[in-house]
Amino acid sequence: MARLRGSRRPRWRPEPGDTVDAARLREEITGHQAAAGTLLRFEGLRVRGPLDLSRCRVDAGLELVDCVFEEPLRCTELTIPSLDLTGSTLPALRADRIAVEGDLRLSKARLGSGTPVSRPLAGPTATGAGPRVPRRLAEDSTSAACELADARISGNLVAEELTVADDAPWSLLAPRLNVSGSVHARGLTTTGALYLRDAQITYALNLHGADVGGLDGTGLACGRGLYADWGFRSSGQVLLRGATIDGVVTFHDSVIGGPEGALLLSRLRVPRLRLDLREAPAGAVVLQDAAVDVLVDAEATWPAQGRLNLQGFTYKRLETTEPVNVRSRVDWLTRDPNAGAGSFEQLATSYEGAGDERSARTVRHARERHMRRLDRLSGRVWGLLQDVLFGYGYAPRRALIWLLCLAAAGSLWFANHEPRAVSGSGQRAWDPVLYSVDLIIPVASLGYRGSWDPHGMGKVVAVFLVASGWTLATAVLAGARRVIGRG
């Protein structure tokens, strides 16, 4: 590797606005030895030709501020204390496997060439022009305006108000990026997507107010959080599949818009997830097999019917920016076309954890109604009967009301249509109420059922009361078994 030799300061001092040859600039950067903490600063230059610092070791921090590069800057395998490209314009930055001992700064820089064309990150079956997922990218045959594959940055990566405008599908290619500090990308604007698969960021990834074509953060690991909020906008898919984030993942006040906007968060692990977006997402929200402690969302920004996937999603507590009643939360569940008993039980468990037993029963009742639609006709009829009678065991007062109604109706009928007394059983005085109750109770007997013999329509009423009593008792027992088995 080339090392700086000679004096601590550059002998050559071009003025802002000068046009310099890339070879001369490279010689100045690599031709002097510098003491620790020394900075080489070049400002406002126009660099003609390719500046190639690949596989060099530079002992001084390098600042190329507000410079214009006619050709891509190549820093592959460069080792340097710090690199500052603030405000510079360049067709591309090729910095795979760069090792920066301090900060890498790209604030207010502009990368890319050609006509900027928006290329939102799209799914494998989409018809748009963006890159396809979920297949793994062939990195050797893919390029981007900013390439940081396997880069190691011991400080921070600062890309605030960076603009990447290009017709390539990817604006940033940084698989396995390792940042010991944070990634600051407030106000980042890109026409393509960000590729951060298997990246490791010790602290936070800040995308406040960024406008990107998508994000592939599959396998991303962050030590403090991912902040895609306060005006963050993505026109393509945001993938955090299998990501592990300590702290929070927040999309508060963000826009996941058209044409391909979607949140694919399957297998995400994070203590706190905020999905209270500025508006409902254009595409799907996939939380399959994700695990969070707290989910924060807003009813107004739930995905459309059929665009939610909650299979295997686990959480301990739900929070909302505005109060959401349990009926609306059940509607949230049913926006997943494949919602099963597990999704309902997860919601019921979260209500139980919050001490809201009534809401938990409501959710479990809704679960039985939802699952009934999958039964055969006979099962649906029997389920409907159980629902009407006593709400599958989650509305026990309904069974009591039915019992009282049956007793009242039977008493009214038999008060006006007294049956004949059975011979040899005339010891009891006629009582239409006790007679009706005795008919309804399927097992125990009060002695009235065998002492009186109805006739005509009275027999029909008596049979109806007996059959209703047996049906009600069977439904109660079935519901009780279900409550014990599932609840």
C-alpha positions as a printed NumPy array, in Angstrom:
array([[   0.   ,    0.   ,    0.   ],
       [   1.155,    3.531,   -0.726],
       [   1.957,    5.683,    2.314],
       [   2.331,    9.405,    2.754],
       [   5.947,   10.477,    2.951],
       [   7.643,   13.813,    3.564],
       [   6.242,   16.866,    5.277],
       [   3.127,   17.054,    7.394],
       [   1.471,   19.628,    5.14 ],
       [   0.782,   19.403,    1.432],
       [   3.323,   21.292,   -0.603],
       [   0.729,   21.967,   -3.271],
       [  -2.175,   24.266,   -2.377],
       [  -4.727,   24.657,   -5.192],
       [  -7.302,   27.386,   -4.695],
       [ -11.093,   26.877,   -4.683],
       [ -12.371,   26.869,   -8.238],
       [  -9.181,   25.413,   -9.712],
       [  -9.325,   22.469,  -12.093],
       [  -6.794,   19.856,  -11.06 ],
       [  -5.623,   16.61 ,  -12.549],
       [  -6.655,   13.512,  -10.608],
       [  -3.177,   12.002,  -10.903],
       [  -1.6  ,   15.119,   -9.365],
       [  -4.146,   15.119,   -6.561],
       [  -3.532,   11.447,   -5.856],
       [   0.217,   12.089,   -5.688],
       [  -0.351,   14.877,   -3.186],
       [  -2.619,   12.685,   -1.026],
       [  -0.388,    9.628,   -1.053],
       [   2.997,   11.307,   -1.373],
       [   3.471,   12.752,    2.116],
       [   3.753,   11.25 ,    5.552],
       [   1.549,   12.909,    8.143],
       [   1.501,   12.959,   11.917],
       [  -1.436,   11.565,   13.849],
       [  -4.46 ,   13.837,   13.732],
       [  -3.318,   15.672,   10.607],
       [  -5.925,   16.622,    7.989],
       [  -5.446,   17.068,    4.268],
       [  -8.121,   19.506,    3.102],
       [  -8.988,   20.368,   -0.482],
       [ -11.952,   22.623,   -1.114],
       [ -13.914,   23.685,   -4.176],
       [ -11.761,   21.844,   -6.734],
       [ -12.81 ,   20.411,  -10.065],
       [ -11.057,   17.065,  -10.465],
       [ -10.321,   15.97 ,  -14.004],
       [  -9.814,   12.255,  -14.645],
       [ -10.224,    9.237,  -12.342],
       [  -9.05 ,    9.662,   -8.751],
       [  -8.106,    6.154,   -7.632],
       [  -7.086,    5.608,   -4.004],
       [  -7.775,    1.889,   -4.03 ],
       [  -5.619,   -0.284,   -1.774],
       [  -3.798,    2.753,   -0.387],
       [  -3.075,    3.589,    3.228],
       [  -3.354,    7.257,    4.07 ],
       [  -2.205,    8.386,    7.504],
       [  -3.97 ,   11.753,    7.435],
       [  -7.661,   12.467,    7.442],
       [  -8.809,   13.533,    3.97 ],
       [ -11.304,   16.323,    3.298],
       [ -12.508,   16.845,   -0.278],
       [ -15.174,   19.454,    0.42 ],
       [ -17.413,   21.004,   -2.257],
       [ -15.367,   19.388,   -5.003],
       [ -16.635,   18.272,   -8.413],
       [ -15.373,   14.955,   -9.785],
       [ -15.718,   14.246,  -13.472],
       [ -15.267,   10.495,  -12.947],
       [ -16.048,    8.07 ,  -10.098],
       [ -13.949,    8.267,   -6.943],
       [ -12.406,    4.864,   -6.254],
       [ -11.559,    4.007,   -2.652],
       [ -11.745,    0.21 ,   -2.672],
       [  -9.785,   -1.223,    0.281],
       [  -8.573,    2.25 ,    1.218],
       [  -7.391,    2.579,    4.835],
       [  -7.724,    6.097,    6.191],
       [  -8.346,    7.891,    9.52 ],
       [ -11.351,    9.815,    8.16 ],
       [ -12.893,   10.783,    4.836],
       [ -15.04 ,   13.88 ,    4.293],
       [ -16.818,   14.463,    0.969],
       [ -19.253,   17.063,    2.272],
       [ -20.943,   19.027,   -0.507],
       [ -19.045,   17.285,   -3.298],
       [ -20.504,   16.115,   -6.6  ],
       [ -19.319,   12.858,   -8.145],
       [ -20.692,   10.272,  -10.568],
       [ -20.08 ,    7.427,   -8.106],
       [ -18.228,    6.394,   -4.983],
       [ -16.609,    2.954,   -5.214],
       [ -15.554,    2.177,   -1.651],
       [ -16.004,   -1.538,   -1.093],
       [ -14.005,   -2.85 ,    1.869],
       [ -12.877,    0.635,    2.842],
       [ -11.559,    0.926,    6.41 ],
       [ -12.202,    4.291,    8.055],
       [ -10.88 ,    4.745,   11.573],
       [ -13.12 ,    7.746,   12.201],
       [ -16.112,    9.188,   10.341],
       [ -17.085,    8.87 ,    6.702],
       [ -18.98 ,   12.045,    5.752],
       [ -21.165,   12.458,    2.675],
       [ -23.405,   15.255,    3.943],
       [ -24.999,   17.4  ,    1.21 ],
       [ -23.013,   15.53 ,   -1.429],
       [ -24.555,   14.576,   -4.771],
       [ -23.865,   11.204,   -6.348],
       [ -24.996,    9.798,   -9.667],
       [ -24.906,   10.566,  -13.341],
       [ -27.263,   10.45 ,  -16.249],
       [ -30.985,   11.11 ,  -16.108],
       [ -32.436,   10.376,  -12.663],
       [ -35.189,    7.766,  -12.922],
       [ -37.131,    6.619,   -9.881],
       [ -36.694,    2.855,   -9.392],
       [ -38.813,    1.718,   -6.425],
       [ -37.951,   -1.614,   -4.841],
       [ -40.595,   -4.108,   -6.007],
       [ -41.665,   -7.66 ,   -5.284],
       [ -40.772,  -10.605,   -7.518],
       [ -44.143,  -10.58 ,   -9.285],
       [ -44.359,   -6.83 ,   -9.831],
       [ -44.318,   -5.326,  -13.305],
       [ -42.422,   -2.131,  -12.462],
       [ -38.858,   -1.242,  -13.387],
       [ -37.365,   -1.54 ,   -9.903],
       [ -35.179,   -4.326,   -8.502],
       [ -36.936,   -7.553,   -7.519],
       [ -37.007,   -9.21 ,   -4.132],
       [ -36.749,  -11.545,   -2.264],
       [ -34.037,  -13.271,   -4.251],
       [ -30.535,  -12.494,   -3.006],
       [ -28.666,   -9.913,   -5.032],
       [ -25.83 ,  -10.985,   -7.311],
       [ -23.402,   -8.443,   -5.889],
       [ -20.582,   -9.059,   -8.362],
       [ -22.748,   -8.058,  -11.297],
       [ -24.595,   -5.177,   -9.634],
       [ -23.467,   -1.587,   -9.306],
       [ -24.688,    1.535,   -7.564],
       [ -23.731,    5.172,   -7.313],
       [ -22.542,    4.518,   -3.744],
       [ -20.84 ,    1.196,   -3.039],
       [ -19.784,    0.297,    0.504],
       [ -19.859,   -3.5  ,    0.527],
       [ -17.992,   -4.93 ,    3.527],
       [ -16.932,   -1.422,    4.522],
       [ -15.725,   -0.941,    8.101],
       [ -16.273,    2.463,    9.694],
       [ -15.07 ,    2.885,   13.268],
       [ -16.898,    6.179,   13.707],
       [ -20.133,    7.365,   12.118],
       [ -21.421,    7.262,    8.569],
       [ -22.879,   10.719,    8.023],
       [ -25.045,   11.062,    4.916],
       [ -27.41 ,   13.846,    5.937],
       [ -29.064,   15.547,    2.945],
       [ -27.105,   13.325,    0.598],
       [ -28.67 ,   13.078,   -2.867],
       [ -28.196,   10.002,   -5.04 ],
       [ -29.838,   10.627,   -8.415],
       [ -29.226,    7.953,  -10.995],
       [ -31.078,    5.563,  -13.291],
       [ -29.671,    2.475,  -11.521],
       [ -32.084,    0.354,   -9.454],
       [ -29.857,    0.552,   -6.365],
       [ -28.566,    3.841,   -4.961],
       [ -26.563,    2.319,   -2.108],
       [ -24.96 ,   -1.117,   -2.084],
       [ -23.65 ,   -1.767,    1.405],
       [ -24.062,   -5.445,    2.288],
       [ -22.279,   -6.416,    5.502],
       [ -21.49 ,   -2.773,    6.25 ],
       [ -20.014,   -2.459,    9.753],
       [ -20.405,    0.877,   11.534],
       [ -19.173,    1.21 ,   15.11 ],
       [ -21.147,    4.406,   15.601],
       [ -24.394,    5.442,   13.929],
       [ -25.619,    5.998,   10.41 ],
       [ -27.001,    9.53 ,   10.144],
       [ -29.049,    9.921,    6.965],
       [ -31.541,   12.645,    7.825],
       [ -32.964,   14.109,    4.622],
       [ -31.33 ,   11.476,    2.395],
       [ -32.834,   11.47 ,   -1.117],
       [ -32.34 ,    8.586,   -3.545],
       [ -33.977,    7.49 ,   -6.783],
       [ -33.157,    3.843,   -6.13 ],
       [ -33.21 ,    1.567,   -3.106],
       [ -30.797,    1.04 ,   -0.23 ],
       [ -29.191,   -2.381,    0.119],
       [ -28.119,   -3.014,    3.719],
       [ -28.384,   -6.781,    3.987],
       [ -26.574,   -8.229,    6.995],
       [ -25.226,   -4.791,    7.951],
       [ -24.18 ,   -4.215,   11.563],
       [ -24.641,   -0.816,   13.16 ],
       [ -23.603,   -0.485,   16.788],
       [ -25.923,    2.393,   17.583],
       [ -28.72 ,    3.754,   15.379],
       [ -29.799,    4.017,   11.766],
       [ -31.411,    7.449,   11.4  ],
       [ -33.519,    8.042,    8.29 ],
       [ -35.565,   11.   ,    9.533],
       [ -37.248,   12.687,    6.59 ],
       [ -35.432,   10.547,    4.002],
       [ -37.005,    9.915,    0.587],
       [ -35.863,    6.604,   -0.915],
       [ -36.902,    4.038,   -3.482],
       [ -36.926,    1.264,   -0.891],
       [ -34.806,   -0.436,    1.742],
       [ -33.555,   -3.999,    1.926],
       [ -32.378,   -4.451,    5.508],
       [ -32.725,   -8.227,    5.629],
       [ -30.603,   -9.515,    8.518],
       [ -29.777,   -5.974,    9.669],
       [ -28.526,   -5.648,   13.259],
       [ -28.814,   -2.335,   15.112],
       [ -27.851,   -1.757,   18.715],
       [ -30.121,    1.205,   19.473],
       [ -32.839,    1.55 ,   16.849],
       [ -34.   ,    2.266,   13.327],
       [ -35.703,    5.632,   12.881],
       [ -37.569,    5.873,    9.573],
       [ -39.904,    8.576,   10.775],
       [ -40.881,   12.264,   10.69 ],
       [ -41.529,   12.454,    6.983],
       [ -39.619,    9.36 ,    5.883],
       [ -40.943,    8.314,    2.487],
       [ -40.434,    5.144,    0.483],
       [ -41.929,    4.497,   -2.941],
       [ -40.815,    0.857,   -2.796],
       [ -40.728,   -2.002,   -0.355],
       [ -39.077,   -1.748,    3.046],
       [ -37.666,   -5.143,    4.046],
       [ -36.487,   -5.884,    7.575],
       [ -36.859,   -9.637,    7.381],
       [ -34.868,  -11.406,   10.062],
       [ -33.535,   -8.08 ,   11.378],
       [ -32.6  ,   -7.716,   15.046],
       [ -32.976,   -4.225,   16.458],
       [ -32.341,   -3.347,   20.111],
       [ -34.435,   -0.364,   21.1  ],
       [ -37.102,    0.7  ,   18.627],
       [ -38.105,    0.474,   14.989],
       [ -40.281,    3.463,   14.202],
       [ -42.188,    4.516,   11.119],
       [ -43.994,    7.327,   12.937],
       [ -45.298,    9.975,   10.514],
       [ -43.781,    8.127,    7.544],
       [ -45.235,    7.464,    4.101],
       [ -44.933,    4.034,    2.496],
       [ -46.476,    5.111,   -0.79 ],
       [ -46.954,    4.035,   -4.36 ],
       [ -46.274,    2.452,   -6.584],
       [ -44.685,   -0.439,   -4.64 ],
       [ -44.637,    0.732,   -1.022],
       [ -44.942,   -2.106,    1.489],
       [ -43.558,   -3.093,    4.886],
       [ -42.131,   -6.62 ,    4.988],
       [ -41.117,   -7.194,    8.608],
       [ -41.28 ,  -10.968,    8.911],
       [ -39.066,  -12.48 ,   11.644],
       [ -38.189,   -8.999,   12.927],
       [ -37.021,   -8.916,   16.553],
       [ -37.398,   -5.59 ,   18.342],
       [ -38.649,   -4.45 ,   21.779],
       [ -40.802,   -1.6  ,   20.402],
       [ -42.34 ,   -1.256,   16.942],
       [ -44.163,    1.904,   15.848],
       [ -46.424,    1.677,   12.815],
       [ -48.375,    4.911,   13.263],
       [ -47.687,    6.164,    9.757],
       [ -48.828,    9.455,    8.274],
       [ -51.235,    7.567,    6.003],
       [ -52.2  ,    3.99 ,    5.215],
       [ -49.463,    2.149,    3.302],
       [ -49.929,    1.579,   -0.411],
       [ -49.091,   -2.116,   -0.156],
       [ -48.977,   -4.923,    2.358],
       [ -47.77 ,   -4.987,    5.95 ],
       [ -46.214,   -8.377,    6.709],
       [ -45.485,   -9.189,   10.357],
       [ -45.299,  -12.958,    9.963],
       [ -43.31 ,  -14.585,   12.793],
       [ -42.133,  -11.182,   14.055],
       [ -41.72 ,  -10.743,   17.806],
       [ -42.064,   -7.43 ,   19.637],
       [ -42.771,   -6.381,   23.199],
       [ -44.876,   -3.325,   22.325],
       [ -46.698,   -2.531,   19.088],
       [ -47.748,    1.089,   18.578],
       [ -50.102,    1.784,   15.684],
       [ -52.989,    3.976,   14.575],
       [ -56.356,    2.786,   13.311],
       [ -56.361,    5.398,   10.528],
       [ -53.222,    3.932,    8.969],
       [ -53.973,    0.21 ,    9.127],
       [ -53.406,   -1.531,    5.771],
       [ -56.352,   -2.277,    3.524],
       [ -58.379,   -5.483,    3.776],
       [ -56.342,   -8.471,    2.62 ],
       [ -52.983,   -6.656,    2.905],
       [ -52.086,   -7.614,    6.456],
       [ -50.201,  -10.751,    7.5  ],
       [ -50.136,  -11.531,   11.225],
       [ -49.415,  -15.253,   11.153],
       [ -47.102,  -16.13 ,   14.028],
       [ -46.803,  -12.469,   15.099],
       [ -46.293,  -12.18 ,   18.867],
       [ -46.502,   -9.11 ,   21.085],
       [ -47.06 ,   -8.37 ,   24.755],
       [ -48.821,   -5.027,   24.641],
       [ -50.666,   -2.837,   22.171],
       [ -50.552,    0.944,   22.226],
       [ -52.338,    3.423,   19.967],
       [ -52.06 ,    7.144,   19.357],
       [ -55.87 ,    7.336,   19.573],
       [ -58.124,    4.988,   21.588],
       [ -59.171,    1.861,   19.658],
       [ -62.065,   -0.247,   20.916],
       [ -61.941,   -4.013,   20.909],
       [ -64.371,   -4.332,   17.987],
       [ -62.077,   -2.242,   15.784],
       [ -59.087,   -4.288,   16.91 ],
       [ -60.882,   -7.462,   15.867],
       [ -61.449,   -5.821,   12.47 ],
       [ -57.682,   -5.25 ,   12.354],
       [ -57.159,   -8.984,   12.81 ],
       [ -59.618,   -9.929,   10.093],
       [ -57.763,   -7.764,    7.574],
       [ -55.437,  -10.748,    7.425],
       [ -57.256,  -13.155,    5.067],
       [ -55.438,  -16.087,    6.658],
       [ -55.991,  -15.081,   10.275],
       [ -56.339,  -18.197,   12.401],
       [ -57.142,  -19.026,   15.987],
       [ -53.572,  -18.179,   17.02 ],
       [ -53.885,  -14.555,   15.909],
       [ -57.069,  -14.112,   17.923],
       [ -55.592,  -15.847,   20.958],
       [ -52.533,  -13.575,   20.787],
       [ -54.777,  -10.514,   20.881],
       [ -56.867,  -11.968,   23.717],
       [ -53.706,  -12.719,   25.687],
       [ -52.505,   -9.135,   25.282],
       [ -55.818,   -7.873,   26.693],
       [ -55.536,  -10.297,   29.578],
       [ -52.026,   -9.055,   30.277],
       [ -53.461,   -5.55 ,   30.522],
       [ -56.159,   -6.758,   32.943],
       [ -59.027,   -6.337,   30.467],
       [ -60.839,   -9.664,   30.792],
       [ -64.003,   -8.399,   29.098],
       [ -62.142,   -7.458,   25.916],
       [ -60.327,  -10.815,   25.997],
       [ -63.706,  -12.622,   26.06 ],
       [ -64.926,  -10.457,   23.182],
       [ -61.897,  -11.415,   21.103],
       [ -62.336,  -15.114,   21.816],
       [ -66.008,  -14.868,   20.925],
       [ -65.017,  -13.218,   17.63 ],
       [ -62.495,  -16.022,   17.114],
       [ -65.244,  -18.64 ,   17.217],
       [ -67.348,  -16.665,   14.754],
       [ -64.363,  -16.267,   12.451],
       [ -63.427,  -19.932,   12.586],
       [ -67.053,  -21.026,   12.018],
       [ -66.92 ,  -19.758,    8.42 ],
       [ -64.515,  -22.595,    7.578],
       [ -66.864,  -25.362,    8.752],
       [ -69.207,  -27.448,    6.666],
       [ -72.848,  -26.446,    6.438],
       [ -73.864,  -28.58 ,    9.423],
       [ -71.003,  -27.146,   11.474],
       [ -71.92 ,  -23.598,   10.514],
       [ -75.552,  -24.178,   11.505],
       [ -74.562,  -25.706,   14.832],
       [ -72.102,  -22.881,   15.4  ],
       [ -74.745,  -20.277,   14.615],
       [ -77.051,  -21.932,   17.106],
       [ -74.38 ,  -21.82 ,   19.807],
       [ -73.671,  -18.194,   18.999],
       [ -77.327,  -17.218,   19.257],
       [ -77.9  ,  -19.224,   22.43 ],
       [ -74.98 ,  -18.109,   24.545],
       [ -72.119,  -16.779,   22.376],
       [ -69.995,  -19.952,   22.357],
       [ -69.737,  -19.769,   26.158],
       [ -68.355,  -16.209,   26.211],
       [ -71.808,  -14.656,   26.803],
       [ -73.242,  -16.758,   29.675],
       [ -75.903,  -14.185,   30.519],
       [ -77.4  ,  -14.791,   27.084],
       [ -78.147,  -18.418,   28.096],
       [ -79.889,  -17.218,   31.245],
       [ -81.997,  -14.807,   29.211],
       [ -83.021,  -17.617,   26.852],
       [ -83.899,  -19.823,   29.83 ],
       [ -86.069,  -17.111,   31.366],
       [ -87.742,  -16.42 ,   28.03 ],
       [ -88.538,  -20.103,   27.503],
       [ -89.893,  -20.434,   31.066],
       [ -92.007,  -17.304,   30.665],
       [ -93.407,  -18.388,   27.294],
       [ -94.19 ,  -21.895,   28.579],
       [ -95.799,  -20.532,   31.734],
       [ -97.984,  -18.182,   29.725],
       [ -99.124,  -20.991,   27.435],
       [ -99.867,  -23.527,   30.143],
       [-101.599,  -20.927,   32.325],
       [-104.24 ,  -20.741,   29.612],
       [-104.037,  -24.402,   28.489],
       [-103.891,  -26.515,   31.613],
       [-102.978,  -30.16 ,   30.834],
       [-104.788,  -33.146,   32.257],
       [-103.613,  -34.576,   35.542],
       [-102.201,  -38.071,   35.321],
       [-104.224,  -40.542,   37.407],
       [-102.595,  -41.37 ,   40.697],
       [-100.568,  -38.153,   40.797],
       [-103.066,  -35.675,   42.075],
       [-101.097,  -34.791,   45.17 ],
       [ -99.497,  -31.705,   43.536],
       [-101.3  ,  -28.441,   42.913],
       [-101.128,  -27.172,   39.366],
       [ -98.406,  -24.541,   38.799],
       [ -97.688,  -23.519,   35.153],
       [ -94.337,  -21.912,   36.069],
       [ -92.937,  -24.963,   37.854],
       [ -94.316,  -27.242,   35.155],
       [ -92.557,  -25.205,   32.411],
       [ -89.277,  -25.112,   34.344],
       [ -89.459,  -28.873,   34.922],
       [ -89.85 ,  -29.421,   31.158],
       [ -86.831,  -27.209,   30.374],
       [ -84.474,  -28.791,   32.92 ],
       [ -83.125,  -31.861,   31.057],
       [ -81.821,  -33.965,   33.951],
       [ -83.269,  -33.143,   37.375],
       [ -87.031,  -33.331,   37.883],
       [ -89.33 ,  -31.26 ,   40.067],
       [ -92.066,  -33.903,   39.856],
       [ -94.389,  -31.904,   37.624],
       [ -93.33 ,  -33.32 ,   34.29 ],
       [ -94.802,  -36.792,   34.991],
       [ -97.846,  -35.547,   36.858],
       [ -99.52 ,  -33.712,   33.987],
       [-100.259,  -34.802,   30.445],
       [-100.639,  -32.012,   27.85 ],
       [-102.862,  -32.546,   24.822],
       [-103.254,  -31.026,   21.371],
       [-100.916,  -28.03 ,   20.813],
       [ -99.88 ,  -28.409,   24.425],
       [ -97.873,  -31.497,   23.438],
       [ -96.08 ,  -29.491,   20.728],
       [ -95.2  ,  -26.754,   23.242],
       [ -94.031,  -29.322,   25.787],
       [ -91.817,  -31.109,   23.238],
       [ -90.365,  -27.757,   22.125],
       [ -89.482,  -26.832,   25.722],
       [ -87.856,  -30.225,   26.336],
       [ -85.856,  -30.081,   23.097],
       [ -84.803,  -26.481,   23.789],
       [ -83.673,  -27.413,   27.282],
       [ -81.513,  -30.266,   25.985],
       [ -80.068,  -28.107,   23.216],
       [ -79.266,  -25.293,   25.615],
       [ -77.627,  -27.684,   28.074],
       [ -75.569,  -29.34 ,   25.318],
       [ -74.453,  -25.966,   23.981],
       [ -73.496,  -24.782,   27.477],
       [ -71.404,  -27.905,   28.074],
       [ -69.726,  -27.595,   24.669],
       [ -68.964,  -23.955,   25.298],
       [ -67.595,  -24.681,   28.751],
       [ -65.297,  -27.352,   27.31 ],
       [ -64.107,  -24.883,   24.682],
       [ -63.427,  -22.211,   27.262],
       [ -61.454,  -24.645,   29.4  ],
       [ -59.546,  -26.067,   26.426],
       [ -58.688,  -22.808,   24.641],
       [ -59.23 ,  -20.012,   27.096]])
